[in-house]
Short mmCIF file of C-alpha atoms in Angstrom, two decimals:
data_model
loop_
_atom_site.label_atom_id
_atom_site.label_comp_id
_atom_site.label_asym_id
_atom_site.label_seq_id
_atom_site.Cartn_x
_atom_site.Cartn_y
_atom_site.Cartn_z
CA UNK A 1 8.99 -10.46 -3.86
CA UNK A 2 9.25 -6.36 -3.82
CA UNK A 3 6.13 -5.24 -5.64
CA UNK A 4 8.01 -3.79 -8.40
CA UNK A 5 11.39 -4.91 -9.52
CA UNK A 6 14.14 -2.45 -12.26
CA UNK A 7 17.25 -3.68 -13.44
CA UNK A 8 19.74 -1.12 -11.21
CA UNK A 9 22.18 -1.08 -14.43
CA UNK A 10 24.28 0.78 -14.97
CA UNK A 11 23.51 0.36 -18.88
CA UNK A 12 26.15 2.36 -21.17
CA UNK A 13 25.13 2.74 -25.09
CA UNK A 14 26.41 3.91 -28.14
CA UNK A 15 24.83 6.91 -29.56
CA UNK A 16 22.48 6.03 -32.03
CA UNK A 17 21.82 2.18 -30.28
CA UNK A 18 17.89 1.30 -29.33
CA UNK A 19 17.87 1.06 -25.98
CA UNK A 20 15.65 -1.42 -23.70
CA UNK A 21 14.32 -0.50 -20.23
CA UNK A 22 12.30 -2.83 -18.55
CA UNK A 23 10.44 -3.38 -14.84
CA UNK A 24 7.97 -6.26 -13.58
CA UNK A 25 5.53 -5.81 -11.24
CA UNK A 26 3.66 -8.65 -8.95
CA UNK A 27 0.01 -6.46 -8.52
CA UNK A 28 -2.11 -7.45 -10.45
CA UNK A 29 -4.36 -4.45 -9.43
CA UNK A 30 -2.07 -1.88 -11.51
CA UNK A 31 -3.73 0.21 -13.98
CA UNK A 32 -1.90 2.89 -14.59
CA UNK A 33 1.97 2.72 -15.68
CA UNK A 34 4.62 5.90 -16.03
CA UNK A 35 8.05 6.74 -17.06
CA UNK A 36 10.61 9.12 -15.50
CA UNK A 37 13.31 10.50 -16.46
CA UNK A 38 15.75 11.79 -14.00
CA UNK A 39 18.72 13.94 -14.68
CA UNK A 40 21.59 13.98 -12.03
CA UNK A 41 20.86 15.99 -9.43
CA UNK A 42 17.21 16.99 -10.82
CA UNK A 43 13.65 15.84 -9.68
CA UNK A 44 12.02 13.12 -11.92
CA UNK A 45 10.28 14.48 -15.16
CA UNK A 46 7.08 12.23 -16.37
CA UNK A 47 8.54 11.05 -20.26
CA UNK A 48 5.84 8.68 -20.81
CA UNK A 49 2.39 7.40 -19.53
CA UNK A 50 -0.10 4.36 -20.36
CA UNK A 51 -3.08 3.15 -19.07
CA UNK A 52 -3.85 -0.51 -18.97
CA UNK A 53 -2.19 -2.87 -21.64
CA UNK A 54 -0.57 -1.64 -24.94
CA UNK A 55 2.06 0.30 -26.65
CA UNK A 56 1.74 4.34 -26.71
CA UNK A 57 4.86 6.28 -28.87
CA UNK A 58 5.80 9.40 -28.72
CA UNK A 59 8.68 10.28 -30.99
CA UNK A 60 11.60 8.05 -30.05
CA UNK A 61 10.00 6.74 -27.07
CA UNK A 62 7.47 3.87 -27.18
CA UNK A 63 6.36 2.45 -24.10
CA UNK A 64 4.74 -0.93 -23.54
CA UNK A 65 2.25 -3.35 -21.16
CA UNK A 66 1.87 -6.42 -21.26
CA UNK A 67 -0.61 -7.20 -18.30
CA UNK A 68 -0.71 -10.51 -18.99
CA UNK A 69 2.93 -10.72 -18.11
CA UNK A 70 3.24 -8.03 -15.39
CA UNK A 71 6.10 -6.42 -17.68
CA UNK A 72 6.48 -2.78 -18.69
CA UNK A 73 9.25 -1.36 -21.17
CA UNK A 74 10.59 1.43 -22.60
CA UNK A 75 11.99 2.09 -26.15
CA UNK A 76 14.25 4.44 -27.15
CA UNK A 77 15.11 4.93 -31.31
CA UNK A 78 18.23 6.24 -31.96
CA UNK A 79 19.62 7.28 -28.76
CA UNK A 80 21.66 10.44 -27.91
CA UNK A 81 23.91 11.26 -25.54
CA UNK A 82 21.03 13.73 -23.84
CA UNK A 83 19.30 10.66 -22.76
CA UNK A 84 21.83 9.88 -20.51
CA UNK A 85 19.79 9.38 -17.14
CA UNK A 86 18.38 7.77 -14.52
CA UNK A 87 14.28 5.77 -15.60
CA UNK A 88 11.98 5.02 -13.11
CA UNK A 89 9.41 3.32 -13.45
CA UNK A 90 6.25 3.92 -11.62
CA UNK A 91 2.83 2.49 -11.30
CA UNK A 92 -0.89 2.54 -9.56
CA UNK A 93 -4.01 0.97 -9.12
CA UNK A 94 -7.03 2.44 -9.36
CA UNK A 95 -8.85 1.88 -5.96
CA UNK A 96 -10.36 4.44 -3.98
CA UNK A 97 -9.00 7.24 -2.86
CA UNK A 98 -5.39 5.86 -2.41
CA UNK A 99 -3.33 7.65 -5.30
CA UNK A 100 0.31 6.64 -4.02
CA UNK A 101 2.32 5.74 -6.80
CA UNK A 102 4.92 2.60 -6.20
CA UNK A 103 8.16 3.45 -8.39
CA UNK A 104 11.23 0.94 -9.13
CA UNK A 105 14.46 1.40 -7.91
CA UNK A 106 15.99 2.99 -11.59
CA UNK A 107 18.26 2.21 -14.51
CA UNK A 108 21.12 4.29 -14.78
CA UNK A 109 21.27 4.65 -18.39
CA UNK A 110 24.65 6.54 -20.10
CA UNK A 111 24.55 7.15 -24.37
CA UNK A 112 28.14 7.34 -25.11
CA UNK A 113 28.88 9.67 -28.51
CA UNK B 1 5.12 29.27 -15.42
CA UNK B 2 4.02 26.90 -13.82
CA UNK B 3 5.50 24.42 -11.55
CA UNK B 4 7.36 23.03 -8.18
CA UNK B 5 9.32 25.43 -5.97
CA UNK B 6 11.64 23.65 -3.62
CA UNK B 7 14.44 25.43 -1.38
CA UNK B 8 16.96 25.08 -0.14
CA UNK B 9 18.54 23.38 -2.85
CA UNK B 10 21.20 22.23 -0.35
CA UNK B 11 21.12 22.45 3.67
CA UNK B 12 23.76 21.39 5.95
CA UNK B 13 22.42 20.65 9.49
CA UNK B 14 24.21 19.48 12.73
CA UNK B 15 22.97 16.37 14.33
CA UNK B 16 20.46 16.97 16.77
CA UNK B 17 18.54 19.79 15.18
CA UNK B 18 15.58 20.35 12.82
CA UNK B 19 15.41 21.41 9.48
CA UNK B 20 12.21 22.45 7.70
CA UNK B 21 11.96 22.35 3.48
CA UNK B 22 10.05 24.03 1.44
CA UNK B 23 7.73 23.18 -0.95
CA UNK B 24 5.26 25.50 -3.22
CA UNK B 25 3.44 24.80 -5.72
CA UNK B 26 1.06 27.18 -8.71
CA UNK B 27 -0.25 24.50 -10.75
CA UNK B 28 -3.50 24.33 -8.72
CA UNK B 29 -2.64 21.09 -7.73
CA UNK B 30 -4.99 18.68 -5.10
CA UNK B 31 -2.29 16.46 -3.69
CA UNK B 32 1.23 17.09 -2.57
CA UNK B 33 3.87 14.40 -1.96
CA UNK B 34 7.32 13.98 -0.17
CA UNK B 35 9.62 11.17 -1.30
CA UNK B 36 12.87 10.61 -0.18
CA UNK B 37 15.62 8.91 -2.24
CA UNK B 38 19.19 7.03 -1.33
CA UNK B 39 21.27 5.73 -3.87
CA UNK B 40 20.24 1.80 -4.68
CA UNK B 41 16.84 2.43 -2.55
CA UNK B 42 14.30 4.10 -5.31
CA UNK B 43 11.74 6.61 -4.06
CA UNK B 44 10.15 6.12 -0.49
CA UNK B 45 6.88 7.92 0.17
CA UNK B 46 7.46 10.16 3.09
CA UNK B 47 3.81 12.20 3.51
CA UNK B 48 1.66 13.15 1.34
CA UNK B 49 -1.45 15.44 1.48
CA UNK B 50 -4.89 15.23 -0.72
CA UNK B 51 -6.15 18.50 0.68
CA UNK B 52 -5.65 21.18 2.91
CA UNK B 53 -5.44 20.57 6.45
CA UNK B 54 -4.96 16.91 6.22
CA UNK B 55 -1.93 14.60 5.18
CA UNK B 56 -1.13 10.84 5.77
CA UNK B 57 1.76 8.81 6.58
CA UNK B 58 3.48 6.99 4.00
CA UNK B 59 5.83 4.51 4.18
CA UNK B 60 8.94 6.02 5.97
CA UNK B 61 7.36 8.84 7.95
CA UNK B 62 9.14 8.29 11.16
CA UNK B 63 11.29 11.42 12.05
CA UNK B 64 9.77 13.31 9.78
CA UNK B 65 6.32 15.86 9.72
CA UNK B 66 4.40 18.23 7.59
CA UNK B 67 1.64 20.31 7.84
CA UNK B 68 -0.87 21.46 4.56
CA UNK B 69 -2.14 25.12 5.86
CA UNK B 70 -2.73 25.97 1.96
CA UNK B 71 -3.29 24.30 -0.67
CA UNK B 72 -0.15 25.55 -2.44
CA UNK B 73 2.43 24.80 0.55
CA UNK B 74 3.27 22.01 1.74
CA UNK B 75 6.36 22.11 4.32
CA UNK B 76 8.39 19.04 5.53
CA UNK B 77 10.45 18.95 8.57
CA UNK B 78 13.18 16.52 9.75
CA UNK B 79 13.52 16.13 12.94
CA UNK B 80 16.35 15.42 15.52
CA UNK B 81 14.30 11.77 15.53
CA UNK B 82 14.70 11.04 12.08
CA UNK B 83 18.18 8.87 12.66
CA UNK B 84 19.68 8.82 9.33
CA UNK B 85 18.19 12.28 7.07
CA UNK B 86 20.83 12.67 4.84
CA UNK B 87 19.20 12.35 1.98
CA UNK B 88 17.66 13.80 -1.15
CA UNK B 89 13.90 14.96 -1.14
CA UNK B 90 11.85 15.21 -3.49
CA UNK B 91 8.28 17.33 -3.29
CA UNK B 92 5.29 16.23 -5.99
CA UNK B 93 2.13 17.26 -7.00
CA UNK B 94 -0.86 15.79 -9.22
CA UNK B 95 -4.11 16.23 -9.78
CA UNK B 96 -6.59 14.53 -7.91
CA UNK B 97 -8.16 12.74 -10.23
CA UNK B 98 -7.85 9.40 -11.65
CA UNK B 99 -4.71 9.52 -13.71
CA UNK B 100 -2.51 10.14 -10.84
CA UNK B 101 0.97 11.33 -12.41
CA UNK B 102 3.17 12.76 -10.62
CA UNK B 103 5.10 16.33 -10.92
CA UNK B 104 8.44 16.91 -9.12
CA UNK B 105 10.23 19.84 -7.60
CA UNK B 106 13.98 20.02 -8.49
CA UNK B 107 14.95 18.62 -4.81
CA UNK B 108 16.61 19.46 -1.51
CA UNK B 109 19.69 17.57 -0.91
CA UNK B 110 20.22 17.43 3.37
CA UNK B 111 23.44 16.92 4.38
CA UNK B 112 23.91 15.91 8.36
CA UNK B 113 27.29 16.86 9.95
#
């Protein structure tokens, strides 16, 4: 079982639809859990972070832990075509001196006007 | 501003040579990263560097090296042993603290002929 697992998509919206992106994760040692958003061709941009279990919004966005689960997702309200990108996922534990972050694979996400 | 300078932006190479990219950095930044990505494969941890004049394998670092002479430089070369470096990288920095988030460079695509 790869440590952490993203649906590859590709996941194609309407503008305006919520939009669902989701990852598991089999450590039970992660702490700390991240969103990127990648544009084509672009580096990664952090979009949202969370430590531990929880929600955390920040305007349209809302991400989510359940710890208990090992599941992670991300919410988008009323989605526009701009959000059209690549999420990756990304987490960490907290041990030591070992800050590597393990990222999933990506969900090609494309908000159709 | 702040932020990630990577170049090139796009480097053709013929097989059997090395290629060095570039990575800067001006956010004051402890740690430096290289990933690599490959469609359908995610982000693979390449080196990465928590201070100056020392780095540490990651997960694919075959083929590859770096060095960390500053704390705002940290250079990657492929070499002629890396056996399939087309690819696009991807330089990061964070803060070494706890948190751990990661900030991204706009990439170097590497193209082998």
């Amino acid at each position: 079982q790869k440590e952490v697992e993203q649906d590859p998509g590709p996941l194609s919206v309407p503008e305006g639809a919520i939009v669902s992106l989701n990852c598991t994760y089999s450590n039970s040692a992660f702490q700390y859990f991240m969103w990127y958003r990648q544009y084509s061709r672009k580096g990664p941009e952090l979009l949202m972070y969370t430590y531990s279990s929880g929600n955390k919004e920040d305007g349209r966005f809302t991400a989510q832990v359940d710890k208990s689960s090992k599941y992670i997702s991300l919410f988008i309200r009323d989605s526009q075509p701009s959000d059209s990108a690549t999420y990756l996922c990304a987490m960490r534990d907290s041990g030591g001196s070992n800050y590597k972050l393990t990222f999933g694979k990506g969900t090609l996400l494309t908000v159709n006007p | 501003d702040g932020g990630i300078t990577q170049s090139p932006k796009y480097l053709f190479r013929k097989e059997g040579q090395n290629v060095t990219l570039s990575c800067e950095q001006n956010l004051n930044h402890d740690a430096m990263y290289w990933y690599r990505q490959d469609p359908g494969q995610g982000l693979r941890l390449i080196y990465y560097s928590q201070i100056v004049n020392d780095f540490q394998k990651g997960d694919i670092a075959e083929g590859y090296s770096v060095s960390r002479e500053k704390k705002e430089s940290f250079p990657l070369t492929v070499t002629s042993a890396q056996k399939n470096p087309t690819a696009f990288y991807l330089c990061a920095s964070s803060i070494h603290r706890e948190r751990g988030e990661l900030f991204f460079g706009e990439g170097s695509r590497l193209t082998v002929l």
